[in-house]
Tab-separated table of C-alpha atoms and ligand atoms in Angstrom:
chain	number	residue	atom	x	y	z
A	78	MET	CA	-109.978	19.679	-180.251
A	79	LYS	CA	-107.470	22.215	-181.359
A	80	LEU	CA	-107.245	23.157	-184.997
A	81	THR	CA	-103.674	24.197	-185.557
A	82	ALA	CA	-102.789	25.157	-188.596
A	83	ARG	CA	-131.292	5.690	-208.762
A	84	SER	CA	-130.949	6.441	-211.294
A	85	VAL	CA	-127.691	7.773	-212.127
A	86	SER	CA	-128.433	7.900	-215.812
A	87	LEU	CA	-130.827	10.751	-215.239
A	88	VAL	CA	-128.113	13.033	-214.054
A	89	PRO	CA	-124.702	13.157	-215.637
A	90	ILE	CA	-125.911	15.005	-218.708
A	91	VAL	CA	-123.270	17.517	-217.780
A	92	SER	CA	-119.762	16.152	-217.625
A	93	THR	CA	-117.481	16.979	-214.742
A	94	VAL	CA	-115.321	19.179	-216.910
A	95	ALA	CA	-118.277	20.992	-218.362
A	96	ALA	CA	-119.819	21.384	-214.941
A	97	ALA	CA	-116.671	23.056	-213.703
A	98	ALA	CA	-116.744	25.440	-216.612
A	99	LEU	CA	-120.416	26.339	-216.508
A	100	GLY	CA	-122.170	28.620	-214.089
A	101	ALA	CA	-124.336	27.032	-211.440
A	102	SER	CA	-127.592	28.336	-212.835
A	103	LEU	CA	-126.791	27.047	-216.285
A	104	ILE	CA	-126.222	23.556	-214.935
A	105	MET	CA	-129.479	23.589	-213.084
A	106	ALA	CA	-131.352	24.946	-216.078
A	107	GLY	CA	-129.788	22.312	-218.320
A	108	ASN	CA	-130.649	19.416	-216.062
A	109	ALA	CA	-134.341	19.160	-215.426
A	110	ASN	CA	-133.843	15.981	-213.397
A	111	ALA	CA	-131.360	17.463	-210.943
A	112	ALA	CA	-132.136	16.633	-207.341
A	113	THR	CA	-133.118	19.608	-205.188
A	114	THR	CA	-131.850	18.500	-201.779
A	115	LEU	CA	-128.412	17.433	-200.596
A	116	GLY	CA	-129.497	13.954	-199.514
A	117	ALA	CA	-131.358	13.214	-202.746
A	118	ALA	CA	-128.497	14.561	-204.814
A	119	ALA	CA	-125.963	12.387	-202.970
A	120	GLN	CA	-128.174	9.327	-203.312
A	121	GLN	CA	-127.926	9.534	-207.093
A	122	SER	CA	-124.413	8.114	-206.823
A	123	GLY	CA	-125.223	5.846	-203.864
A	124	ARG	CA	-123.766	8.247	-201.325
A	125	TYR	CA	-125.229	10.023	-198.317
A	126	PHE	CA	-125.166	13.625	-197.157
A	127	GLY	CA	-125.294	14.103	-193.408
A	128	THR	CA	-125.074	16.675	-190.670
A	129	ALA	CA	-124.225	16.858	-186.998
A	130	VAL	CA	-127.335	17.324	-184.866
A	131	ALA	CA	-127.513	18.774	-181.355
A	132	ALA	CA	-130.371	17.489	-179.190
A	133	GLY	CA	-130.709	20.953	-177.669
A	134	ARG	CA	-131.752	22.403	-181.025
A	135	MET	CA	-134.438	19.869	-181.810
A	136	GLY	CA	-137.154	22.268	-180.629
A	137	ASP	CA	-136.120	24.831	-183.269
A	138	SER	CA	-138.520	24.521	-186.193
A	139	THR	CA	-136.228	26.202	-188.729
A	140	TYR	CA	-133.423	23.849	-187.765
A	141	MET	CA	-135.657	20.778	-187.895
A	142	GLY	CA	-137.186	21.863	-191.183
A	143	ILE	CA	-133.776	22.015	-192.849
A	144	LEU	CA	-132.652	18.771	-191.214
A	145	ASN	CA	-135.694	16.870	-192.400
A	146	ARG	CA	-135.617	18.339	-195.887
A	147	GLU	CA	-131.925	18.122	-196.751
A	148	PHE	CA	-130.094	15.336	-194.955
A	149	ASP	CA	-130.141	11.537	-194.980
A	150	MET	CA	-127.418	10.819	-192.387
A	151	VAL	CA	-127.108	12.157	-188.861
A	152	THR	CA	-124.283	12.354	-186.313
A	153	ALA	CA	-124.973	13.320	-182.702
A	154	GLU	CA	-122.726	16.336	-182.142
A	155	ASN	CA	-122.029	15.549	-178.475
A	156	GLU	CA	-124.732	13.188	-177.209
A	157	MET	CA	-123.064	9.824	-177.911
A	158	LYS	CA	-119.670	10.752	-176.483
A	159	MET	CA	-118.317	8.967	-173.430
A	160	ASP	CA	-119.208	11.699	-170.938
A	161	ALA	CA	-122.800	11.785	-172.204
A	162	THR	CA	-123.448	8.049	-172.305
A	163	GLU	CA	-121.612	6.884	-169.148
A	164	PRO	CA	-121.639	9.846	-166.734
A	165	SER	CA	-120.826	7.632	-163.789
A	166	GLN	CA	-119.100	4.310	-164.121
A	167	GLY	CA	-121.464	1.547	-165.110
A	168	ARG	CA	-124.498	3.879	-165.337
A	169	PHE	CA	-125.398	4.467	-168.954
A	170	THR	CA	-127.674	7.291	-170.098
A	171	TYR	CA	-129.003	7.485	-173.618
A	172	GLY	CA	-131.805	10.043	-173.379
A	173	ASN	CA	-130.462	12.747	-175.665
A	174	ALA	CA	-128.704	10.281	-177.945
A	175	ASP	CA	-131.955	8.358	-178.343
A	176	ARG	CA	-133.851	11.515	-179.257
A	177	ILE	CA	-131.464	12.039	-182.139
A	178	VAL	CA	-131.261	8.388	-183.202
A	179	ASN	CA	-135.022	7.868	-182.992
A	180	HIS	CA	-135.772	11.025	-184.929
A	181	ALA	CA	-133.303	10.083	-187.647
A	182	ARG	CA	-134.542	6.523	-187.966
A	183	SER	CA	-138.188	7.566	-187.959
A	184	ARG	CA	-137.452	9.774	-190.977
A	185	GLY	CA	-135.410	7.145	-192.798
A	186	MET	CA	-132.093	8.835	-192.114
A	187	ARG	CA	-129.116	6.722	-191.108
A	188	VAL	CA	-126.852	7.407	-188.144
A	189	ARG	CA	-123.096	7.685	-187.713
A	190	GLY	CA	-122.145	6.893	-184.119
A	191	HIS	CA	-119.660	9.362	-182.636
A	192	ALA	CA	-117.565	8.345	-180.703
A	193	LEU	CA	-116.876	5.205	-178.655
A	194	ALA	CA	-113.344	5.901	-177.397
A	195	TRP	CA	-111.590	9.269	-177.280
A	196	HIS	CA	-109.059	11.038	-175.085
A	197	SER	CA	-111.413	14.033	-174.888
A	198	GLN	CA	-114.890	14.425	-173.421
A	199	GLN	CA	-114.290	11.555	-171.043
A	200	PRO	CA	-116.463	11.503	-167.935
A	201	GLY	CA	-114.662	12.690	-164.800
A	202	TRP	CA	-114.399	9.207	-163.317
A	203	MET	CA	-112.543	7.978	-166.386
A	204	GLN	CA	-110.158	10.928	-166.633
A	205	ASN	CA	-108.524	9.839	-163.403
A	206	MET	CA	-108.142	6.178	-164.305
A	207	SER	CA	-105.106	4.373	-165.671
A	208	GLY	CA	-103.694	0.960	-166.470
A	209	SER	CA	-105.825	-2.140	-166.732
A	210	ALA	CA	-108.714	-0.556	-164.839
A	211	LEU	CA	-108.949	2.129	-167.531
A	212	ARG	CA	-108.464	-0.379	-170.355
A	213	ASN	CA	-111.283	-2.519	-169.008
A	214	ALA	CA	-113.520	0.487	-168.418
A	215	MET	CA	-112.932	1.662	-171.977
A	216	LEU	CA	-113.646	-1.776	-173.436
A	217	ASN	CA	-116.759	-2.096	-171.314
A	218	HIS	CA	-117.917	1.313	-172.534
A	219	VAL	CA	-117.366	0.329	-176.167
A	220	THR	CA	-119.173	-2.964	-175.644
A	221	GLN	CA	-122.126	-1.509	-173.746
A	222	VAL	CA	-122.796	1.435	-176.041
A	223	ALA	CA	-122.284	-0.492	-179.271
A	224	THR	CA	-124.507	-3.283	-177.944
A	225	TYR	CA	-127.225	-0.841	-176.910
A	226	TYR	CA	-127.320	0.592	-180.435
A	227	ARG	CA	-126.645	-2.718	-182.183
A	228	GLY	CA	-128.258	-2.750	-185.608
A	229	LYS	CA	-129.093	0.965	-185.578
A	230	ILE	CA	-125.761	2.535	-186.513
A	231	TYR	CA	-124.412	2.747	-190.057
A	232	ALA	CA	-120.856	3.472	-188.949
A	233	TRP	CA	-119.167	4.004	-185.602
A	234	ASP	CA	-116.255	6.315	-184.987
A	235	VAL	CA	-114.728	3.636	-182.771
A	236	VAL	CA	-111.653	5.677	-181.950
A	237	ASN	CA	-111.369	9.413	-182.422
A	238	GLU	CA	-108.278	11.636	-182.710
A	239	ALA	CA	-105.629	9.233	-181.418
A	240	PHE	CA	-102.662	10.706	-183.296
A	241	ALA	CA	-100.518	13.694	-182.388
A	242	ASP	CA	-100.387	16.866	-184.467
A	243	GLY	CA	-97.102	18.038	-185.924
A	244	SER	CA	-94.299	16.131	-187.549
A	245	SER	CA	-93.765	13.271	-185.103
A	246	GLY	CA	-96.219	10.800	-186.634
A	247	ALA	CA	-96.658	9.501	-183.090
A	248	ARG	CA	-99.715	8.542	-181.174
A	249	ARG	CA	-101.213	11.325	-179.080
A	250	ASP	CA	-100.287	10.988	-175.433
A	251	SER	CA	-103.408	10.269	-173.378
A	252	ASN	CA	-104.526	8.107	-170.505
A	253	LEU	CA	-105.884	5.618	-173.057
A	254	GLN	CA	-102.609	5.534	-174.999
A	255	ARG	CA	-100.734	4.896	-171.755
A	256	THR	CA	-102.733	1.662	-171.285
A	257	GLY	CA	-100.715	0.236	-174.196
A	258	ASN	CA	-100.354	0.806	-177.922
A	259	ASP	CA	-102.896	-1.901	-178.666
A	260	TRP	CA	-105.774	0.059	-177.099
A	261	ILE	CA	-107.087	1.083	-180.527
A	262	GLU	CA	-107.271	-2.400	-181.967
A	263	ALA	CA	-108.761	-3.680	-178.721
A	264	ALA	CA	-111.516	-1.069	-179.064
A	265	PHE	CA	-112.184	-2.103	-182.675
A	266	ARG	CA	-112.419	-5.769	-181.722
A	267	ALA	CA	-114.826	-5.014	-178.917
A	268	ALA	CA	-116.962	-2.897	-181.245
A	269	ARG	CA	-117.084	-5.625	-183.896
A	270	ALA	CA	-118.120	-8.180	-181.317
A	271	ALA	CA	-120.873	-5.908	-180.001
A	272	ASP	CA	-122.295	-4.744	-183.340
A	273	PRO	CA	-121.019	-6.886	-186.213
A	274	GLY	CA	-123.209	-5.080	-188.751
A	275	ALA	CA	-121.869	-1.572	-188.213
A	276	LYS	CA	-118.980	-0.191	-190.211
A	277	LEU	CA	-116.110	0.573	-187.865
A	278	CYS	CA	-114.170	3.777	-188.538
A	279	TYR	CA	-111.055	5.483	-187.283
A	280	ASN	CA	-111.764	9.256	-187.288
A	281	ASP	CA	-109.324	12.175	-187.068
A	282	TYR	CA	-108.609	15.787	-188.087
A	283	ASN	CA	-105.573	17.239	-189.882
A	284	THR	CA	-105.363	14.031	-191.862
A	285	ASP	CA	-106.431	15.636	-195.149
A	286	ASP	CA	-103.007	16.521	-196.576
A	287	TRP	CA	-101.315	13.414	-197.915
A	288	SER	CA	-97.852	14.779	-197.153
A	289	HIS	CA	-98.507	15.425	-193.451
A	290	ALA	CA	-96.834	13.127	-190.943
A	291	LYS	CA	-100.142	12.655	-189.128
A	292	THR	CA	-101.877	11.485	-192.318
A	293	GLN	CA	-99.047	9.079	-193.019
A	294	ALA	CA	-99.161	7.722	-189.492
A	295	VAL	CA	-102.900	7.029	-189.652
A	296	TYR	CA	-102.393	5.428	-193.062
A	297	ARG	CA	-99.739	3.077	-191.669
A	298	MET	CA	-101.991	2.111	-188.774
A	299	VAL	CA	-104.876	1.266	-191.102
A	300	GLN	CA	-102.506	-0.651	-193.380
A	301	ASP	CA	-101.232	-2.609	-190.394
A	302	PHE	CA	-104.784	-3.298	-189.152
A	303	LYS	CA	-105.812	-4.616	-192.549
A	304	ALA	CA	-102.695	-6.800	-192.737
A	305	ARG	CA	-103.297	-8.313	-189.306
A	306	GLY	CA	-107.060	-8.720	-189.580
A	307	VAL	CA	-107.988	-6.060	-187.048
A	308	PRO	CA	-111.606	-5.227	-187.925
A	309	ILE	CA	-111.639	-1.777	-189.524
A	310	ASP	CA	-113.990	-0.765	-192.351
A	311	CYS	CA	-113.575	2.954	-192.807
A	312	VAL	CA	-111.512	6.041	-192.179
A	313	GLY	CA	-113.199	9.308	-191.275
A	314	LEU	CA	-111.562	12.547	-192.320
A	315	GLN	CA	-113.099	15.277	-190.184
A	316	SER	CA	-112.056	17.976	-192.658
A	317	HIS	CA	-112.320	21.156	-190.595
A	318	PHE	CA	-110.855	23.772	-192.918
A	319	ASN	CA	-109.929	27.433	-192.500
A	320	ALA	CA	-107.204	29.821	-193.646
A	321	GLN	CA	-104.581	28.152	-191.467
A	322	SER	CA	-105.709	24.705	-192.512
A	323	PRO	CA	-106.999	25.029	-196.091
A	324	VAL	CA	-108.349	22.298	-198.343
A	325	PRO	CA	-105.078	20.707	-199.497
A	326	SER	CA	-104.377	20.365	-203.201
A	327	ASN	CA	-103.795	16.639	-202.705
A	328	TYR	CA	-107.046	16.019	-200.794
A	329	GLN	CA	-108.426	13.604	-203.409
A	330	THR	CA	-105.116	11.734	-203.375
A	331	THR	CA	-105.469	11.285	-199.628
A	332	LEU	CA	-109.010	9.952	-199.976
A	333	GLN	CA	-107.949	7.609	-202.770
A	334	ASN	CA	-104.888	6.303	-200.949
A	335	PHE	CA	-106.887	5.418	-197.855
A	336	ALA	CA	-109.556	3.799	-200.032
A	337	ASN	CA	-106.854	1.745	-201.746
A	338	LEU	CA	-106.152	0.074	-198.410
A	339	GLY	CA	-109.567	-1.583	-198.704
A	340	VAL	CA	-111.578	0.702	-196.432
A	341	ASP	CA	-114.401	3.127	-197.076
A	342	VAL	CA	-113.592	6.781	-196.699
A	343	GLN	CA	-116.067	9.233	-195.185
A	344	ILE	CA	-115.852	12.997	-194.779
A	345	THR	CA	-117.215	13.188	-191.267
A	346	GLU	CA	-117.221	16.751	-189.886
A	347	LEU	CA	-116.856	19.043	-192.867
A	348	ASP	CA	-116.861	22.788	-192.306
A	349	ILE	CA	-114.910	25.443	-194.210
A	350	GLU	CA	-114.573	28.923	-192.800
A	351	GLY	CA	-115.212	31.798	-195.201
A	352	SER	CA	-118.009	33.249	-197.267
A	353	GLY	CA	-119.263	33.857	-200.773
A	354	SER	CA	-117.695	32.376	-203.851
A	355	ALA	CA	-114.357	31.533	-202.214
A	356	GLN	CA	-116.093	29.345	-199.651
A	357	ALA	CA	-118.372	27.909	-202.333
A	358	SER	CA	-115.434	26.915	-204.455
A	359	ASN	CA	-113.744	25.139	-201.542
A	360	TYR	CA	-116.930	23.197	-200.816
A	361	ASP	CA	-117.134	22.337	-204.508
A	362	ARG	CA	-113.589	20.938	-204.446
A	363	VAL	CA	-114.215	18.793	-201.399
A	364	THR	CA	-117.461	17.420	-202.811
A	365	ARG	CA	-115.872	16.628	-206.168
A	366	ALA	CA	-112.937	14.932	-204.478
A	367	CYS	CA	-115.328	12.581	-202.691
A	368	LEU	CA	-117.311	11.912	-205.846
A	369	ALA	CA	-114.118	11.047	-207.691
A	370	VAL	CA	-113.216	8.298	-205.207
A	371	SER	CA	-115.561	5.360	-205.525
A	372	ARG	CA	-115.125	4.296	-201.893
A	373	CYS	CA	-115.810	7.772	-200.557
A	374	THR	CA	-119.303	6.861	-199.403
A	375	GLY	CA	-120.590	10.152	-198.039
A	376	ILE	CA	-120.108	13.596	-196.594
A	377	THR	CA	-121.291	14.967	-193.254
A	378	VAL	CA	-121.189	18.684	-192.450
A	379	TRP	CA	-120.631	19.669	-188.829
A	380	GLY	CA	-123.893	21.518	-188.244
A	381	ILE	CA	-126.730	23.090	-190.192
A	382	ARG	CA	-126.672	26.922	-189.933
A	383	ASP	CA	-123.569	29.009	-189.299
A	384	SER	CA	-125.029	29.876	-185.929
A	385	ASP	CA	-125.161	26.165	-185.035
A	386	SER	CA	-121.432	25.725	-185.619
A	387	TRP	CA	-118.801	25.097	-182.921
A	388	ARG	CA	-116.991	28.005	-184.585
A	389	ALA	CA	-119.879	30.210	-185.651
A	390	TYR	CA	-117.514	33.180	-186.020
A	391	GLY	CA	-116.049	31.536	-189.114
A	392	THR	CA	-119.465	31.117	-190.825
A	393	PRO	CA	-118.291	27.684	-192.005
A	394	LEU	CA	-121.560	25.949	-192.948
A	395	LEU	CA	-124.036	25.726	-195.832
A	396	PHE	CA	-126.934	27.737	-194.340
A	397	ASP	CA	-126.780	31.241	-192.891
A	398	ASN	CA	-128.045	32.174	-189.434
A	399	ASN	CA	-131.571	32.530	-190.793
A	400	GLY	CA	-131.515	29.147	-192.461
A	401	ASN	CA	-131.086	30.517	-195.964
A	402	LYS	CA	-128.997	28.580	-198.473
A	403	LYS	CA	-125.553	30.082	-199.006
A	404	PRO	CA	-123.526	29.982	-202.243
A	405	ALA	CA	-121.643	27.085	-200.637
A	406	TYR	CA	-124.905	25.133	-200.494
A	407	THR	CA	-125.547	25.649	-204.195
A	408	SER	CA	-122.033	24.599	-205.135
A	409	VAL	CA	-122.321	21.368	-203.128
A	410	LEU	CA	-125.746	20.586	-204.584
A	411	ASN	CA	-124.526	21.193	-208.111
A	412	ALA	CA	-121.412	19.104	-207.600
A	413	LEU	CA	-123.519	16.241	-206.262
A	414	ASN	CA	-125.872	16.551	-209.209
A	415	ALA	CA	-122.933	16.418	-211.580
A	416	GLY	CA	-122.380	12.949	-210.157
A	417	GLY	CA	-119.529	10.538	-209.963
A	418	PRO	CA	-119.021	6.817	-209.968
A	419	GLY	CA	-121.035	5.052	-207.315
A	420	PRO	CA	-119.300	3.745	-204.241
A	421	THR	CA	-118.067	0.179	-204.242
A	422	THR	CA	-119.881	-1.832	-201.668
A	423	THR	CA	-118.161	-4.617	-199.825
A	424	THR	CA	-119.741	-7.996	-200.312
A	425	THR	CA	-121.419	-8.468	-196.971
A	426	THR	CA	-123.809	-11.346	-196.761
A	427	THR	CA	-125.618	-12.723	-193.789
A	428	THR	CA	-126.633	-16.349	-193.843
A	429	THR	CA	-128.055	-18.521	-191.155
A	430	THR	CA	-127.792	-22.288	-191.057
A	431	THR	CA	-128.971	-24.488	-188.275
A	432	THR	CA	-127.933	-28.003	-187.439
A	433	SER	CA	-129.517	-30.023	-184.782
A	434	ASN	CA	-128.852	-33.093	-182.696
A	435	GLY	CA	-132.325	-33.282	-181.341
A	436	PRO	CA	-133.417	-31.366	-179.597
A	437	GLY	CA	-134.382	-33.739	-176.855
A	438	PRO	CA	-133.519	-33.810	-173.178
A	439	GLY	CA	-129.912	-32.816	-172.726
A	440	ASP	CA	-129.548	-31.874	-176.360
A	441	CYS	CA	-128.858	-28.553	-177.969
A	442	THR	CA	-128.900	-26.910	-181.352
A	443	ALA	CA	-126.401	-24.438	-182.802
A	444	SER	CA	-127.038	-21.871	-185.507
A	445	VAL	CA	-124.703	-19.382	-187.114
A	446	SER	CA	-125.249	-15.824	-188.266
A	447	LEU	CA	-122.404	-14.881	-190.579
A	448	ASN	CA	-121.308	-11.395	-191.536
A	449	GLN	CA	-118.862	-11.869	-194.419
A	450	TRP	CA	-116.942	-9.089	-196.127
A	451	ASN	CA	-114.161	-9.172	-198.724
A	452	GLU	CA	-111.308	-10.234	-196.505
A	453	GLY	CA	-112.904	-11.677	-193.398
A	454	PHE	CA	-115.955	-12.403	-191.349
A	455	VAL	CA	-117.625	-12.333	-187.961
A	456	ALA	CA	-119.624	-15.399	-186.970
A	457	THR	CA	-122.121	-15.348	-184.114
A	458	ILE	CA	-123.112	-18.807	-182.921
A	459	LYS	CA	-126.338	-19.277	-181.019
A	460	VAL	CA	-126.542	-22.282	-178.710
A	461	THR	CA	-130.089	-23.283	-177.784
A	462	ALA	CA	-130.946	-25.826	-175.109
A	463	GLY	CA	-133.443	-28.572	-175.892
A	464	SER	CA	-136.239	-29.613	-173.560
A	465	SER	CA	-133.981	-29.755	-170.525
A	466	ALA	CA	-131.413	-27.287	-169.211
A	467	LEU	CA	-127.766	-27.433	-170.267
A	468	LYS	CA	-125.056	-27.447	-167.614
A	469	GLY	CA	-122.314	-27.144	-170.200
A	470	TRP	CA	-122.020	-27.377	-173.980
A	471	ARG	CA	-119.643	-28.077	-176.787
A	472	VAL	CA	-119.877	-26.805	-180.377
A	473	THR	CA	-117.868	-28.018	-183.346
A	474	THR	CA	-117.430	-25.849	-186.437
A	475	THR	CA	-115.654	-26.383	-189.756
A	476	LEU	CA	-113.495	-23.655	-191.253
A	477	SER	CA	-112.300	-24.884	-194.651
A	478	ASN	CA	-111.084	-21.562	-196.033
A	479	GLY	CA	-110.768	-19.264	-193.043
A	480	THR	CA	-108.761	-18.752	-189.876
A	481	VAL	CA	-110.027	-17.559	-186.509
A	482	THR	CA	-108.200	-14.441	-185.299
A	483	ASN	CA	-110.266	-13.469	-182.286
A	484	SER	CA	-113.132	-14.979	-180.316
A	485	TRP	CA	-115.347	-14.215	-177.352
A	486	SER	CA	-117.624	-15.911	-174.852
A	487	ALA	CA	-116.284	-19.450	-175.460
A	488	ASN	CA	-113.108	-21.512	-175.056
A	489	ARG	CA	-111.576	-22.525	-178.358
A	490	SER	CA	-109.320	-25.255	-179.594
A	491	GLY	CA	-107.884	-24.748	-183.075
A	492	THR	CA	-108.100	-21.855	-185.507
A	493	SER	CA	-108.975	-23.558	-188.811
A	494	GLY	CA	-110.301	-26.854	-190.060
A	495	THR	CA	-112.289	-28.455	-187.249
A	496	VAL	CA	-112.533	-25.927	-184.433
A	497	ASN	CA	-114.065	-26.944	-181.106
A	498	TRP	CA	-115.740	-24.532	-178.711
A	499	THR	CA	-116.844	-25.048	-175.127
A	500	ASN	CA	-118.745	-22.834	-172.733
A	501	VAL	CA	-117.015	-20.436	-170.377
A	502	ASP	CA	-118.129	-20.312	-166.741
A	503	TYR	CA	-120.777	-17.676	-167.123
A	504	ASN	CA	-122.641	-19.209	-170.061
A	505	ALA	CA	-122.469	-22.914	-169.123
A	506	ASN	CA	-126.011	-23.003	-167.753
A	507	VAL	CA	-128.671	-22.529	-170.378
A	508	PRO	CA	-132.281	-23.101	-169.250
A	509	ALA	CA	-134.492	-25.406	-171.330
A	510	GLY	CA	-135.443	-23.762	-174.602
A	511	GLN	CA	-133.219	-20.729	-173.941
A	512	SER	CA	-130.131	-19.579	-175.840
A	513	THR	CA	-126.689	-18.126	-175.343
A	514	GLU	CA	-124.304	-16.728	-177.930
A	515	PHE	CA	-120.600	-16.735	-178.574
A	516	GLY	CA	-118.680	-15.420	-181.520
A	517	PHE	CA	-115.485	-15.178	-183.427
A	518	GLN	CA	-113.829	-13.170	-186.082
A	519	GLY	CA	-111.619	-14.510	-188.807
A	520	THR	CA	-109.790	-13.851	-192.025
A	521	GLY	CA	-110.832	-15.544	-195.246
A	522	SER	CA	-114.211	-17.203	-195.641
A	523	GLY	CA	-116.585	-18.198	-192.864
A	524	SER	CA	-118.917	-20.138	-195.130
A	525	GLY	CA	-119.695	-23.796	-194.410
A	526	LEU	CA	-119.200	-23.499	-190.651
A	527	ASN	CA	-121.944	-26.074	-190.102
A	528	PRO	CA	-121.977	-25.928	-186.278
A	529	THR	CA	-123.049	-28.951	-184.280
A	530	CYS	CA	-123.833	-28.805	-180.586
A	531	SER	CA	-123.740	-31.393	-177.824
A	532	ALA	CA	-124.328	-31.187	-174.107
A	533	SER	CA	-121.325	-31.752	-171.860
B	620	9MR	O1	-119.001	20.437	-182.049
B	620	9MR	C1	-118.619	19.876	-180.808
B	620	9MR	C2	-118.731	20.952	-179.726
B	620	9MR	O2	-120.092	21.262	-179.518
B	620	9MR	C3	-118.102	20.446	-178.454
B	620	9MR	O3	-118.056	21.490	-177.523
B	620	9MR	C4	-116.713	19.936	-178.725
B	620	9MR	C5	-116.082	19.405	-177.476
B	620	9MR	O4	-114.957	18.634	-177.702
B	620	9MR	O5	-116.747	18.912	-179.702
B	620	9MR	C6	-117.212	19.398	-180.918
B	620	9MR	O6	-117.142	18.377	-181.887
B	620	9MR	C7	-115.844	17.894	-182.174
B	620	9MR	C8	-115.968	16.445	-182.558
B	620	9MR	O7	-116.619	15.736	-181.548
B	620	9MR	C9	-114.621	15.832	-182.834
B	620	9MR	N1	-113.887	16.579	-183.821
B	620	9MR	C10	-113.796	18.001	-183.577
B	620	9MR	C11	-115.185	18.611	-183.360
B	620	9MR	C12	-115.087	20.099	-183.219
B	620	9MR	O8	-114.346	20.458	-182.095
């Protein structure tokens, strides 16, 4: 990209105002229970503190020591991008991504997935595609990668950097944009279908200043998505700051305004060029802004040591080249220890109910796994054949307080009340005792679906 321009009660002994007025050492001395690592400090208010990780540095013991000690969320810096995971069309490679994901999960860290669809870092074969071939290739990529990592990713950057810089407020021109303005929502729908449990984020840079046209344009898109039931759960603000692009005075306002749309807000690639107390104070401001917004659920810095940064010359990170903590580190840790209201969690519940007509020969059962959040739901219906194979099936569901907006892997009649579903060609045949799945997304409540299955 181009940068133009658990116990919370243990901690907030020091109020925010007092914390701002006191020196760092005083705060630490006055708070014997202060957490001593970034991850632990963030967890006190239910947040996370993450970093970008490069697979190529995982043999560096200093790097790994800091990673394992300080962070509880990980983003692959390049290894989950389209060129890394689908180097030739239809051939998916996850070696380096898996090294990062497996390491994180084995240490109890969570993972942000970055990124499913982006105009940049596309594999060569995709760069030359257009039209419906490109749209289908993109959707297949989203589906395959999100399915591969299903259940392992806290949040996906489904679409990255799709808006233009400057004052136009327009979408960025790209081969993906030229497939039609709805490419972004199509990507989000595909991601939800593939991994209903992951939070789905739109991620961008230069969207930190509330008055910027680009920020406003992203805001309007998210507002529109929420109004139309397009599945979006979070907005990522990359937050790459330097002298040309400083931390804006209205940064907290931006975070709060996005959050007010009903999405989580995450600071996804934070780095701030500079040094010493000036840099420390900027990091302090960003951290406090997140803590002040209850739906700002966490902060990720874009690398560990300055020397690990994509712009090492700007010494923008929290550890110096030798892995020593910088003043910026101390200011972030102290800000986290000063606390803030915990993030609001969406009410996501998963329930499974099974109804059965048998199962005997020619019969089938249907069960539902429901992922419900405040405004909508995704239902995955599992159709299981009885003691003989199915050559076709029909499922009936009841939607008393919800409306289907999008569905996959089945034909549908109706959108609310009694909704009937039948197999599509490729999932008509289900061997005895085996299962197939279809799904749908809706607004409102998906409770009481009570699916029944019959052979057809
Ligand atoms: O840090 C990444 C660097 O190693 C890559 O060369 C670069 C290529 O595009 O991407 C960097 O990460 C970018 C991130 O994926 C998206 N936002 C901007 C980041 C910094 O350029």
